[in-house]
Coordinates of C-alpha atoms and ligand atoms in Angstrom, one line a residue:
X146 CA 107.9 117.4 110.3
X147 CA 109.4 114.2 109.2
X148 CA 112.7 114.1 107.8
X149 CA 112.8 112.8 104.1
X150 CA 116.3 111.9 103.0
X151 CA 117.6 109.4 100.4
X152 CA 119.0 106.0 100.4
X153 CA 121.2 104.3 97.7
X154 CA 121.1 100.8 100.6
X155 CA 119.2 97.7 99.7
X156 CA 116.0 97.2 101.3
X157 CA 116.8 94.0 103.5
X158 CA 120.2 95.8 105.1
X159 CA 119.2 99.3 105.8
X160 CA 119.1 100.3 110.0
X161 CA 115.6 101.3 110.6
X162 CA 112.5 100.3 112.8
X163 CA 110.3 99.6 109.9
X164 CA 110.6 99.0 106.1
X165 CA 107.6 99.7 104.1
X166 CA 107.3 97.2 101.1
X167 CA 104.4 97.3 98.6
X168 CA 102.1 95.0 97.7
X169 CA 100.1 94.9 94.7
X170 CA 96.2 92.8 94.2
X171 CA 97.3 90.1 91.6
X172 CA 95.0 87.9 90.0
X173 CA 95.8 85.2 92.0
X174 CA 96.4 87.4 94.8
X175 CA 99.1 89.7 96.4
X176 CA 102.0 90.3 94.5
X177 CA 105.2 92.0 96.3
X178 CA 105.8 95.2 94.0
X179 CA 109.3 95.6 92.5
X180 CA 111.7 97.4 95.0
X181 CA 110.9 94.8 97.8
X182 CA 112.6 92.4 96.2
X183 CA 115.2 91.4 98.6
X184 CA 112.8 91.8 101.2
X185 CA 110.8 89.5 99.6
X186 CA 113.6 87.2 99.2
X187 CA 114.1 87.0 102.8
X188 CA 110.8 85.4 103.5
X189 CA 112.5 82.4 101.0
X190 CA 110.1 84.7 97.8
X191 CA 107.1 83.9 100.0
X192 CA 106.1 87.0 101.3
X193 CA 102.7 87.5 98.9
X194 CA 101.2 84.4 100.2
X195 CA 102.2 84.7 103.8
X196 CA 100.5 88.5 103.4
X197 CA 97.2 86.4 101.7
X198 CA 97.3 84.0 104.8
X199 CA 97.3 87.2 107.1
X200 CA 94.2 88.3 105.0
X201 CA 96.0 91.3 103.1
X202 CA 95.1 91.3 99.1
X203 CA 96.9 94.3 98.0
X204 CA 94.4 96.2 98.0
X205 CA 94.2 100.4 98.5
X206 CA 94.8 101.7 101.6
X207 CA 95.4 98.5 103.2
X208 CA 98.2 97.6 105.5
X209 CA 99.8 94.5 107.1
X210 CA 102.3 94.8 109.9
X211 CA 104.4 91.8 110.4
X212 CA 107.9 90.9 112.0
X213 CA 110.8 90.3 109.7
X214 CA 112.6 87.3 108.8
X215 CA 116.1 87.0 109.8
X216 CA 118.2 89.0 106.8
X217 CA 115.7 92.2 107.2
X218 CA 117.8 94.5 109.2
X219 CA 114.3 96.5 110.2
X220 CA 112.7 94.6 112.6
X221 CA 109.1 95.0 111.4
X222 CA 107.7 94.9 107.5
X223 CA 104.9 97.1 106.8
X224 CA 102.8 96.0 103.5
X225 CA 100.7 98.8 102.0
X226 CA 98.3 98.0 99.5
X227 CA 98.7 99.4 95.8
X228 CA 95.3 98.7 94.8
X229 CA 95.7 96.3 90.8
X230 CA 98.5 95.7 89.3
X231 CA 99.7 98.3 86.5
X232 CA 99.1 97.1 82.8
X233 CA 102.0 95.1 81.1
X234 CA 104.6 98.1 80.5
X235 CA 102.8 100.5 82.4
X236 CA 104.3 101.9 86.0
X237 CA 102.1 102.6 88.9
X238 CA 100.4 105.9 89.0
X239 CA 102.8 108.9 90.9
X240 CA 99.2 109.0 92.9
X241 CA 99.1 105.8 93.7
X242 CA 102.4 106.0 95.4
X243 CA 101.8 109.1 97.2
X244 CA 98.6 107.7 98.8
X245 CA 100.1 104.5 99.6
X246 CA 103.3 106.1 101.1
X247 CA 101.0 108.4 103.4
X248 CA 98.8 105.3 104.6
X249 CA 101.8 103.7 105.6
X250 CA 103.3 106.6 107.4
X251 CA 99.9 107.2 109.1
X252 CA 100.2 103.8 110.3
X253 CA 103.7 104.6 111.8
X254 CA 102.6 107.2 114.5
X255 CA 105.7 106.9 117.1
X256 CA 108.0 105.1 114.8
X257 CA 111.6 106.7 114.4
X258 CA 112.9 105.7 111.5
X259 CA 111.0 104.0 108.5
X260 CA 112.6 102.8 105.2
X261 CA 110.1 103.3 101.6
X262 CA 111.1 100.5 99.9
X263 CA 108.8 101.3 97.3
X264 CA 108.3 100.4 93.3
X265 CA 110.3 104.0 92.2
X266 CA 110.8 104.2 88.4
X267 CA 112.0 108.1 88.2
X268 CA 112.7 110.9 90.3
X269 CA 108.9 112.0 90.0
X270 CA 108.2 108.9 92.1
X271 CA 110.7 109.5 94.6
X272 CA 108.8 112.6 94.9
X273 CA 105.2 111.4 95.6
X274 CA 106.8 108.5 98.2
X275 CA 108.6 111.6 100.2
X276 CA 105.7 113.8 99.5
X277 CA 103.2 110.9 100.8
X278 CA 105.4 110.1 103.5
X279 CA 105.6 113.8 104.8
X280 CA 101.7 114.8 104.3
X281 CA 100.9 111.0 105.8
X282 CA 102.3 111.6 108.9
X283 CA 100.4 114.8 110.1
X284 CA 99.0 114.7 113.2
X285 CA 97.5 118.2 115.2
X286 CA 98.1 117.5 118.5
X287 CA 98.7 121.5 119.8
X288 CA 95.5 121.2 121.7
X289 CA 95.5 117.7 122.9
X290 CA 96.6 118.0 126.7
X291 CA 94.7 115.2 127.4
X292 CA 93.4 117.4 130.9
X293 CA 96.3 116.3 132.1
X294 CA 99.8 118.3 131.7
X295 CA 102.5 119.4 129.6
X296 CA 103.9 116.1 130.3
X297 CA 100.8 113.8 129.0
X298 CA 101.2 116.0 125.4
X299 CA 104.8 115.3 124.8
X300 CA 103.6 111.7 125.2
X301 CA 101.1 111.1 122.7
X302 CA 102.4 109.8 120.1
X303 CA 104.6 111.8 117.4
X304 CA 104.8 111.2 113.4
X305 CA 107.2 109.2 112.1
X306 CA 110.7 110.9 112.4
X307 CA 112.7 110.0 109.7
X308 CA 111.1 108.6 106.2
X309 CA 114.4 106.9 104.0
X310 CA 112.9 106.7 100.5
X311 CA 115.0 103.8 98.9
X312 CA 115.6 103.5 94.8
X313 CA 116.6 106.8 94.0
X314 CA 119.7 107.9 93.5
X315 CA 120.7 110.7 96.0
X316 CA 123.6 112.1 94.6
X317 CA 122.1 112.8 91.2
X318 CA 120.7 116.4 91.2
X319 CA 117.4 115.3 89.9
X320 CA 116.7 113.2 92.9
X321 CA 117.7 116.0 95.4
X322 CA 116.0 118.4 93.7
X323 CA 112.6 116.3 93.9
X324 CA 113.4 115.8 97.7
X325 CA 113.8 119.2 98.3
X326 CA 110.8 119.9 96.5
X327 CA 108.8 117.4 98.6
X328 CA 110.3 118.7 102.0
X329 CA 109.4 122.5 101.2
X330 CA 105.9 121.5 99.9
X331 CA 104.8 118.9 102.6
X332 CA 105.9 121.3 105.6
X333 CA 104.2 124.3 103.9
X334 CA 101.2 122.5 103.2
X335 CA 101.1 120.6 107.2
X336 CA 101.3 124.6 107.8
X337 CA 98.3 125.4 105.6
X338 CA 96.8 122.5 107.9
X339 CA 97.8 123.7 111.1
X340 CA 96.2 127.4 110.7
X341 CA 92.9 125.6 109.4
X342 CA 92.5 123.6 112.0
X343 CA 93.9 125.8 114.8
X344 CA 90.6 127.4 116.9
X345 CA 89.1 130.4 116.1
X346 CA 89.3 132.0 118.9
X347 CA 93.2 131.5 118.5
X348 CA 93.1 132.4 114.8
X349 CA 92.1 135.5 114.4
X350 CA 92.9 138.1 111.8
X351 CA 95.3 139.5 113.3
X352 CA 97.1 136.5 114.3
X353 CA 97.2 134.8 110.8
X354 CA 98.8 138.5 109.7
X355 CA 101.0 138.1 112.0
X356 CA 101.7 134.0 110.7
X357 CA 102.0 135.3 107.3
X358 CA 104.3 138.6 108.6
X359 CA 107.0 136.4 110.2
X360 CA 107.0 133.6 107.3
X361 CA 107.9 136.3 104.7
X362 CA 110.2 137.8 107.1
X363 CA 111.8 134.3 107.0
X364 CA 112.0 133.6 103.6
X365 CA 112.8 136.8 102.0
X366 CA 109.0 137.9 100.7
X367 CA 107.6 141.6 100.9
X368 CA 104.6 141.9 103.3
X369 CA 102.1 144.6 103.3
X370 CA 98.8 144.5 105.8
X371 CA 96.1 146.4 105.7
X372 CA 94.5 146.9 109.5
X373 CA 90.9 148.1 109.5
X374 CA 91.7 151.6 109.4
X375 CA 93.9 151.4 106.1
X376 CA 91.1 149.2 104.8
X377 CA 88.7 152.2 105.3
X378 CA 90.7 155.1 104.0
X379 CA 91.3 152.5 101.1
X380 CA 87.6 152.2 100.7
X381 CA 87.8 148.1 100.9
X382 CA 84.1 148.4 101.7
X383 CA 83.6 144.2 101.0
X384 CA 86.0 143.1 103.7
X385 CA 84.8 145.9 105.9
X386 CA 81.2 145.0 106.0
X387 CA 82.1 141.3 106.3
X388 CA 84.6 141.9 109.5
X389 CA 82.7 145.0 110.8
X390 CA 80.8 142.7 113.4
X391 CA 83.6 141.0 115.0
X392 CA 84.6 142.6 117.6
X393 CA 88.4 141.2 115.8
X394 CA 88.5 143.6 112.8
X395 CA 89.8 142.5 109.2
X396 CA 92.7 142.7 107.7
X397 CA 94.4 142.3 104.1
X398 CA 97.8 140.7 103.5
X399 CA 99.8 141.2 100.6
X400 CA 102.7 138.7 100.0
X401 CA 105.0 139.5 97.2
X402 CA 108.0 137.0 96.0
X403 CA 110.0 138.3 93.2
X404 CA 112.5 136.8 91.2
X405 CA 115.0 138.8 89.3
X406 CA 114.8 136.0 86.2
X407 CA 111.1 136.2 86.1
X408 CA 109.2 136.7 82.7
X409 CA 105.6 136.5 84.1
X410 CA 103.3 137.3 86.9
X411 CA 101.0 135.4 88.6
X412 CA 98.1 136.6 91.9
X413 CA 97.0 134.1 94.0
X414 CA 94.1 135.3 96.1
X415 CA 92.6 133.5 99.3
X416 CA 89.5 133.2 100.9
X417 CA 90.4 133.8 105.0
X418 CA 87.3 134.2 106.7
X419 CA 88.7 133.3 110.1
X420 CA 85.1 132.2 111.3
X421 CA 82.2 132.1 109.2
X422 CA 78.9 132.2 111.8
X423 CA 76.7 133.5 108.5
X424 CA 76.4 136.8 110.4
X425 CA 72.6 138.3 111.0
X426 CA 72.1 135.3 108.4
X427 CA 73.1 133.1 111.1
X428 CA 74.0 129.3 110.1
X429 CA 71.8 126.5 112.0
X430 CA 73.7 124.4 114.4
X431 CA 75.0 121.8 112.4
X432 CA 76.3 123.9 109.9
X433 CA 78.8 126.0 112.1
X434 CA 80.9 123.5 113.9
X435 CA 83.6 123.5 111.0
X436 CA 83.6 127.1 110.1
X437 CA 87.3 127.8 111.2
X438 CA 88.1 126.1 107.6
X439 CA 86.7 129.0 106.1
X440 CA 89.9 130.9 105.8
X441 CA 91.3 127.3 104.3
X442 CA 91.8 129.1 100.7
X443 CA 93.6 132.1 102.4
X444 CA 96.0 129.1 104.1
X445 CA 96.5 127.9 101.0
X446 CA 97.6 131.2 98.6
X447 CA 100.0 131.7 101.7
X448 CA 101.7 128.2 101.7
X449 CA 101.8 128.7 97.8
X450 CA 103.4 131.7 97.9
X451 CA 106.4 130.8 100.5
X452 CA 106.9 127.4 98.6
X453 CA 107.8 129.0 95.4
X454 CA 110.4 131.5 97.7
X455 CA 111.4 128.3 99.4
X456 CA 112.2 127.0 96.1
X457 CA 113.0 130.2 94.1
X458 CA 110.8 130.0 91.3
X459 CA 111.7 132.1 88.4
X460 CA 107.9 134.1 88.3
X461 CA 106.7 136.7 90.0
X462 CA 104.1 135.3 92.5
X463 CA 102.1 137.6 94.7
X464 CA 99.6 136.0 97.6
X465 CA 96.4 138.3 98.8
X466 CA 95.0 137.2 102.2
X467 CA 91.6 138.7 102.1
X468 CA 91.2 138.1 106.6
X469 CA 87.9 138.8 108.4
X470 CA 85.5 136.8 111.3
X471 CA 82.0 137.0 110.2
X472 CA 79.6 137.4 113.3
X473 CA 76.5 138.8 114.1
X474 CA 76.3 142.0 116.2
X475 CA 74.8 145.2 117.3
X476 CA 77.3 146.4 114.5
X477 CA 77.3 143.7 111.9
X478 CA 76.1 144.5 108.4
X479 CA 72.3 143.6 107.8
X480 CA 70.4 141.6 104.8
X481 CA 69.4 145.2 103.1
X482 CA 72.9 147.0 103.7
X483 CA 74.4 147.9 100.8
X484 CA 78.5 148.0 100.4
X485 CA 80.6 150.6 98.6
X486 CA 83.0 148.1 97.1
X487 CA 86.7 148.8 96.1
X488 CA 86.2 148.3 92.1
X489 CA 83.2 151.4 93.0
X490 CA 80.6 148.9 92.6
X491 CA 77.8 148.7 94.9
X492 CA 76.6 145.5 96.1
X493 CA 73.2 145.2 97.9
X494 CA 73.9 142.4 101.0
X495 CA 70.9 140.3 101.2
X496 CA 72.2 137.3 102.8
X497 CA 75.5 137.7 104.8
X498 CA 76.1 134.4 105.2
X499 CA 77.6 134.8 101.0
X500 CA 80.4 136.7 102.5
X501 CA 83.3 135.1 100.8
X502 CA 82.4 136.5 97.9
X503 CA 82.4 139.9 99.4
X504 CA 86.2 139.8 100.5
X505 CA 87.3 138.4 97.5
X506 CA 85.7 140.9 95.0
X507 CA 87.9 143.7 97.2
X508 CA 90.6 141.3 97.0
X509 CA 90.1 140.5 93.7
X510 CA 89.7 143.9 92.3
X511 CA 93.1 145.2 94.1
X512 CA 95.0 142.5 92.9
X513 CA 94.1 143.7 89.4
X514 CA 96.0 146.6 89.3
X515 CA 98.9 145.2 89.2
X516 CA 97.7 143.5 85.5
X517 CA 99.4 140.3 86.5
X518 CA 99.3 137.7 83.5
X519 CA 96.6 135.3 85.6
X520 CA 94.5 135.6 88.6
X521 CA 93.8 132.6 91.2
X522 CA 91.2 132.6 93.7
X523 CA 90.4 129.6 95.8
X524 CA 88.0 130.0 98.2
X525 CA 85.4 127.2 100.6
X526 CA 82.7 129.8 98.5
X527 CA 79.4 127.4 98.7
X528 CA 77.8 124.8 100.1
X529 CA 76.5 124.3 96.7
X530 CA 80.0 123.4 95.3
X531 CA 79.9 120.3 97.4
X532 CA 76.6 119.3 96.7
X533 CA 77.6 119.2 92.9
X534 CA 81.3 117.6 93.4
X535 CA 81.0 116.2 97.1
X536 CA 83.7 116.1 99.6
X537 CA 86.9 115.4 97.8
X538 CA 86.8 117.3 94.5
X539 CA 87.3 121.0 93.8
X540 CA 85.5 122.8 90.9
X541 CA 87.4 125.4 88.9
X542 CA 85.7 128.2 86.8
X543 CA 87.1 130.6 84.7
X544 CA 86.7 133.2 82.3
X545 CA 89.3 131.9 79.8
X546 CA 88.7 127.9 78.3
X547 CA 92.5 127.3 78.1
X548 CA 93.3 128.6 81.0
X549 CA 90.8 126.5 83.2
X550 CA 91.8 123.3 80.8
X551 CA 95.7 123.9 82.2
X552 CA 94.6 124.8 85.9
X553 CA 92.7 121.1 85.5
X554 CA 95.4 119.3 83.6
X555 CA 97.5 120.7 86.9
X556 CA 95.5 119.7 89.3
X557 CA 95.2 116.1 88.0
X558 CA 98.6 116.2 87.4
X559 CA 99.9 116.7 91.0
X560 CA 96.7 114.5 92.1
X561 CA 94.6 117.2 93.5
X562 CA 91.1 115.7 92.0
X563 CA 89.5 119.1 90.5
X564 CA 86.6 119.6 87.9
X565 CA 85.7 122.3 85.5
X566 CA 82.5 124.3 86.1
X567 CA 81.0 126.7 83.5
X568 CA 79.8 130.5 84.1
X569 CA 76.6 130.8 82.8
X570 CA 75.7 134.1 81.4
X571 CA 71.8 133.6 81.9
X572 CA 72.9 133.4 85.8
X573 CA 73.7 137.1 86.1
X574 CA 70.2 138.2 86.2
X575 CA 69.3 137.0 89.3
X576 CA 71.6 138.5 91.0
X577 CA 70.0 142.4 89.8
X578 CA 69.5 144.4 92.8
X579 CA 66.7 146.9 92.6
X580 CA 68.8 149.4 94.6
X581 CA 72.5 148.5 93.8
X582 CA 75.0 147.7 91.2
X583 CA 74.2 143.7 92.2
X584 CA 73.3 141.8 94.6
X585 CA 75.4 139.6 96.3
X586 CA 72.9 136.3 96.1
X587 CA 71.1 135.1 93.0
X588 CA 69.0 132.2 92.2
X589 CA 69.6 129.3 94.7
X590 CA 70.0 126.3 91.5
X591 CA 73.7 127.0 90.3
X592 CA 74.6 128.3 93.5
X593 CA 78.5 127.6 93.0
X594 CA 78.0 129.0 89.2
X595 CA 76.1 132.4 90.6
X596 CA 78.7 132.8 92.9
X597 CA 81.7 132.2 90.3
X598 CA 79.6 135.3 88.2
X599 CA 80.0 137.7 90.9
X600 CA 83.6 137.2 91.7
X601 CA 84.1 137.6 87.6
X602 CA 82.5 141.1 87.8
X603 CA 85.5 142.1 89.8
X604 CA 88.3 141.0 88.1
X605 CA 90.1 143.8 85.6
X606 CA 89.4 143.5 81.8
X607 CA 91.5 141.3 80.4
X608 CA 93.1 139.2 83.0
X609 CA 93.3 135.2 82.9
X610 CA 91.4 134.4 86.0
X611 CA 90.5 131.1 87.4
X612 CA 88.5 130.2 90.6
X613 CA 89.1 127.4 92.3
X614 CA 85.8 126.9 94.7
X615 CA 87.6 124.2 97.4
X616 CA 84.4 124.3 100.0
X617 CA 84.3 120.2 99.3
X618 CA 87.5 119.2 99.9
X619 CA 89.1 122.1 102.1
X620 CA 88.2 120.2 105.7
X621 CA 87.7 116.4 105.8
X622 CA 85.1 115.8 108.4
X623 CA 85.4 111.8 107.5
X624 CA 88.1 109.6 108.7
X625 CA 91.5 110.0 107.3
X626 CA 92.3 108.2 103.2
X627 CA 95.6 108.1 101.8
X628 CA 98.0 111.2 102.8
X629 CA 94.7 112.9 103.9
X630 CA 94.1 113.6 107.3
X631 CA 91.1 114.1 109.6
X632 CA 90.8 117.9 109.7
X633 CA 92.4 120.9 107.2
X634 CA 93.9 119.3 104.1
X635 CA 95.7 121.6 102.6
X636 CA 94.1 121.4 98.9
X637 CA 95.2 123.5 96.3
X638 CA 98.3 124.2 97.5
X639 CA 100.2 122.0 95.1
X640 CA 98.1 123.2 92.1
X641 CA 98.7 126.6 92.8
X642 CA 102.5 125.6 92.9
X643 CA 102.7 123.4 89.9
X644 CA 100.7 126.3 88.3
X645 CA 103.4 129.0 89.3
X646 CA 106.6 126.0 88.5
X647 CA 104.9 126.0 84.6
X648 CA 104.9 129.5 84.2
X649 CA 108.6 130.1 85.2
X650 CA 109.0 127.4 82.6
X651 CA 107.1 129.2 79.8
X652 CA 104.9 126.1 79.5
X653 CA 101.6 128.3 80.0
X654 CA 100.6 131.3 77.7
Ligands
BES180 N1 81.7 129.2 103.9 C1 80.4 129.0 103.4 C2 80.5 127.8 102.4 C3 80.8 126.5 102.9 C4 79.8 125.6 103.3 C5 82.1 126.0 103.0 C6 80.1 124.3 103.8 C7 82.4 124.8 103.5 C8 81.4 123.9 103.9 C9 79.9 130.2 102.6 O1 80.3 131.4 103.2 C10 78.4 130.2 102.7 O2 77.9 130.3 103.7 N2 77.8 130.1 101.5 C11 76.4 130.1 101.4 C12 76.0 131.0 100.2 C13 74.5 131.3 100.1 C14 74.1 132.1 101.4 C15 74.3 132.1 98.9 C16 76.0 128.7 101.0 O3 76.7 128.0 100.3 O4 75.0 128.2 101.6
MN181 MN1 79.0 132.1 104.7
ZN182 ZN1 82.0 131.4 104.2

C-alpha cells in the first residue's frame, strides 16, 4: 500500500514527482486553497487563472495536471478540485479532503513520490488527506496478466508509492497518532477490498478462514473456526442449509481482540456468503455476475476487528464470520425445507435466494451468548435496500432509537453516507409459516424492513443491536468517485471502527 508519512517542508521545496495543490470554485472562479501558497506564489500568485485558462473551475473530483514553474522542486502540480469555497470562518469538510486526496492519488497510478499540499487545519485533516491518499490509490491488479506473463503484470502500473501529507506537524503525538490510524485503517480496508473482489472460485470458505486464521495469528487475536462438521454437532442448522449445496462446505470464524483495560464489549457480525447463485431459487443472469461481494459484510467485521488490534483499542471487540457458497444442487436445500436453527427456532425456506439472513440469525444468535453490550451486523441483505437508498448509501435498523441515532451520527462522522430505516411491527406477519416457527420471506414491499425483522428475532433479549444492510454500497459497479474504487469498497469498515474507538472512550452507553 502507499506509504503515508509526514512533512514539516514547504510545499515549493520538498523532493517529489508530484505536489498536489487544491483548488477551490470561487465566484469568480478557481481559487488556490490555503496550503499551496507558495506553490501558488511560484506561478508569480497566478496559478487560479492559469488553471481557469486550462478549463479547471475547482470543481469536485476534478483534476488539472500541469508542469511547475521554476521554484517548485516537484516537477509536476496536480490541482484537485474542492468543489465551493467553505463559508467565511468555516474549514472545508474532513470529507471533502478525503475525497479529493483519493481523486488525486487515483490520478497518480505509477507516480513514486507525491507531496499533499493540502488546506490542513488539525490533525483530523491530516487524517482524511493520508486516509484519501491510501484508499485512492487502490488498484486490483492480482488477476490482470494481461495473457501475457509474469513480466507484463509487474508492468502495469502500480499506486502511488509514497503520499507526503504536508501541514501537519510530525513530531507532535497527535499528528502521528492520526497517521498511524490512517495507515492501519486504509491497508485493512484495501484488504476488505481485495477478498471482495478476489474470484469465487479462489475465495472460498475455507480460504477466507484461512485469511482471517493467519491475520489474527499476526496481530495477536484469538481465532476459533467452525468446519462443517462442528457446525452440525453444534446444530448451526442456518449456515448449514445455506452451504449444504456447495460442494465447498461452510464455515464459522470467530475473532476475538481483548484488551486488558477494556470496560465494554462489542460483536460485530458479517455476512460472508462467498457466492450467492440464489440456490434452487436461482438468480437470472444479470443479477449474478457480482455475487462474490456477497461476503463484503463478512470482509468488513474482519478488517474491523484487526484494526482495533492494530491499534489496541481499549474494548473488547469480537468479529463472527458467518462463511458459506450458496448453489444449487442434488443436495442443496429446497423452497419447502425447513431449518432447525441454532436459537431452536424453525424457519420454513421458501425462497433460498434470502440466505443471508439464514447465516446471520445462527451467527447472530451465537454471538449472544456472550451478552456483549451491542451487536453489529452488516450484511449485502436485499436488493430491496438499494432500491430504497441506491448505490452509495447504507441503511441501518435497529432495535434501540439511540443506538441507531449514534451508529448514524458515526457513520456520517467518518463519511460513510448511512440512513436509518425503521422495523415495522405490522411486517412480522407475513413472514408466518404455516409449518414453522417463520418463514424466512415475507411480503415483497418493505423488503429490506422484513428482512431487518427476522434477523431481530435472533438476537438475545436485551442486547443493543444494530444492522447495517450495505447491499447498495458494498460493490461499486460504476466507475470509480473520490477514494472509491471500481469493485469492493470496503464500506463499513470505518463505522464499525469509529463505533468500537467511542466505546473504549465511554462516549456510548
Ligand atoms: N445477496 C442478495 C442481495 C443483494 C442484491 C446484494 C443485489 C447486493 C446486490 C441477497 O441474498 C438476496 O438475494 N436477497 C433477495 C431476498 C429476497 C429473495 C427475499 C433480494 O433482495 O431479492
Ligand atoms: Mn441471495
Ligand atoms: Zn445474498
Amino acid at each position: 500500500m502507499t506509504a503515508l508519512t509526514l512533512s514539516t517542508a514547504a510545499a515549493a521545496g520538498l523532493r517529489a514527482d508530484v505536489v498536489v495543490v487544491g483548488v477551490a470554485k470561487g465566484d469568480k472562479g478557481p481559487v488556490v486553497a490555503p496550503g499551496a501558497e507558495a506553490v501558488d506564489q511560484a506561478f508569480d500568485a497566478k496559478l487560479g487563472s492559469v488553471l481557469e485558462t486550462l478549463g479547471a473551475s475547482g470543481g469536485d473530483g476534478e483534476v488539472t495536471k500541469l508542469p511547475s514553474p521554476a521554484g517548485v522542486k516537484a516537477p509536476v502540480v496536480l490541482a484537485v478540485g474542492l468543489g465551493a469555497l467553505p463559508e467565511k470562518d468555516e474549514t472545508f469538510a474532513t470529507d471533502t479532503l478525503r475525497r479529493a486526496a483519493g481523486v488525486a492519488a487515483r490520478a497518480l497510478n505509477g507516480t513514486k513520490k507525491a507531496a499533499f499540499a493540502l488546506p490542513v487545519e488539525d490533525a483530523e485533516d491530516v487524517a482524511a488527506i493520508a486516509e484519501g491518499a491510501a484508499l485512492g490509490a487502490y488498484a486490483f491488479v492480482a488477476y490482470k496478466e494481461n495473457g501475457k506473463d509474469a513480466k507484463a503484470k509487474k508492468d502495469a502500473k502500480g499506486p502511488l508509492a509514497e503520499a507526503v501529507i504536508l501541514g501537519g506537524k510530525p513530531r507532535d503525538k497527535e499528528y502521528k497518532a492520526a497517521i498511524e490510524r490512517a495507515t492501519a485503517l486504509a491497508e485493512e480496508m484495501n484488504r476488505a477490498r481485495d477478498l471482495i473482489n478476489t474470484p469465487p472460485n479462489d475465495l472460498d470458505p475455507e480460504a477466507f478462514a484461512a485469511v482471517a486464521q493467519a491475520a489474527a495469528k499476526e496481530h495477536g487475536i484469538k481465532v476459533q473456526v467452525l468446519d462443517e462438521k462442528a457446525l452440525a454437532k453444534g446444530g448451526f442448522g442456518g449456515i448449514l442449509g445455506v452451504g449444504v449445496g456447495s460442494d465447498a462446505p461452510p464455515r464459522l470464524v470467530k475473532l476475538t481482540y481483548t484488551s486488558s483495560k477494556a470496560k465494554k464489549s462489542l460483536a460485530f457480525v458479517g455476512k460472508g456468503i462467498t457466492y450467492d447463485s440464489g440456490g434452487i431459487s436461482l438468480k437470472p443472469a444479470g443479477h449474478n455476475e457480482t455475487m462474490k461481494c456477497d461476503m463484503a459484510g463478512a470482509a468488513a467485521v474482519f478488517a474491523a476487528v484487526v484494526t482495533a488490534a492494530r491499534l489496541g483499542l481499549e474494548v473488547n471487540v469480537t468479529g463472527w464470520l458467518a462463511l458459506a457458497e450458496n448453489m444449487p444442487s442434488g443436495s442443496a436445500t429446497r423452497p419447502g425445507d425447513v431449518l432447525r436453527m441454532y436459537s431452536g427456532k424453525t424457519v420454513e425456506v421458501l425462497n433460498t435466494d434470502a440466505e443471508g439472513r439464514l447465516v446471520l440469525a445462527d451467527a447472530l444468535a451465537k454471538a449472544s451468548e456472550d451478552k456483549p453490550d451491542a451487536i453489529v451486523d452488516v450484511a449485502t441483505l436485499t436488493g430491496a435496500m438499494m432500491l430504497a437508498l441506491g448505490s452509495r448509501t447504507f441503511g441501518i435498523m435497529a432495535n434501540d432509537d439511540a443506538f441507531r441515532t449514534s451508529v448514524h451520527e458515526i457513520a456520517e462522522e467518518v463519511g460513510e453516507p448511512a440512513w436509518p430505516m425503521p422495523l415495522p411491527e405490522h411486517l412480522k406477519k407475513g413472514m408466518d409459516s404455516p409449518t414453522a416457527d417463520i418463514a424466512n420471506m415475507g411480503e415483497r414491499m418493505g423488503g429490506g424492513l422484513v428482512a431487518g425483522l427476522f434477523l431481530q428475532e435472533f438476537v438475545g433479549e436485551g442486547i443493543a443491536w444494530a444492522h447495517l444492510d450495505i447491499a447498495g454500497p458494498a460493490f461499486n459497479d460504476g466507475g470509480p468517485f473520490g477514494y472509491t474504487p471500481k469493485g469492493g469498497t470496503g464500506t463499513a469498515v470505518r463505522t464499525l471502527v469509529r463505533l468500537a474507538e467511542r466505546t473504549a472512550a465511554g462516549d456510548l452507553g
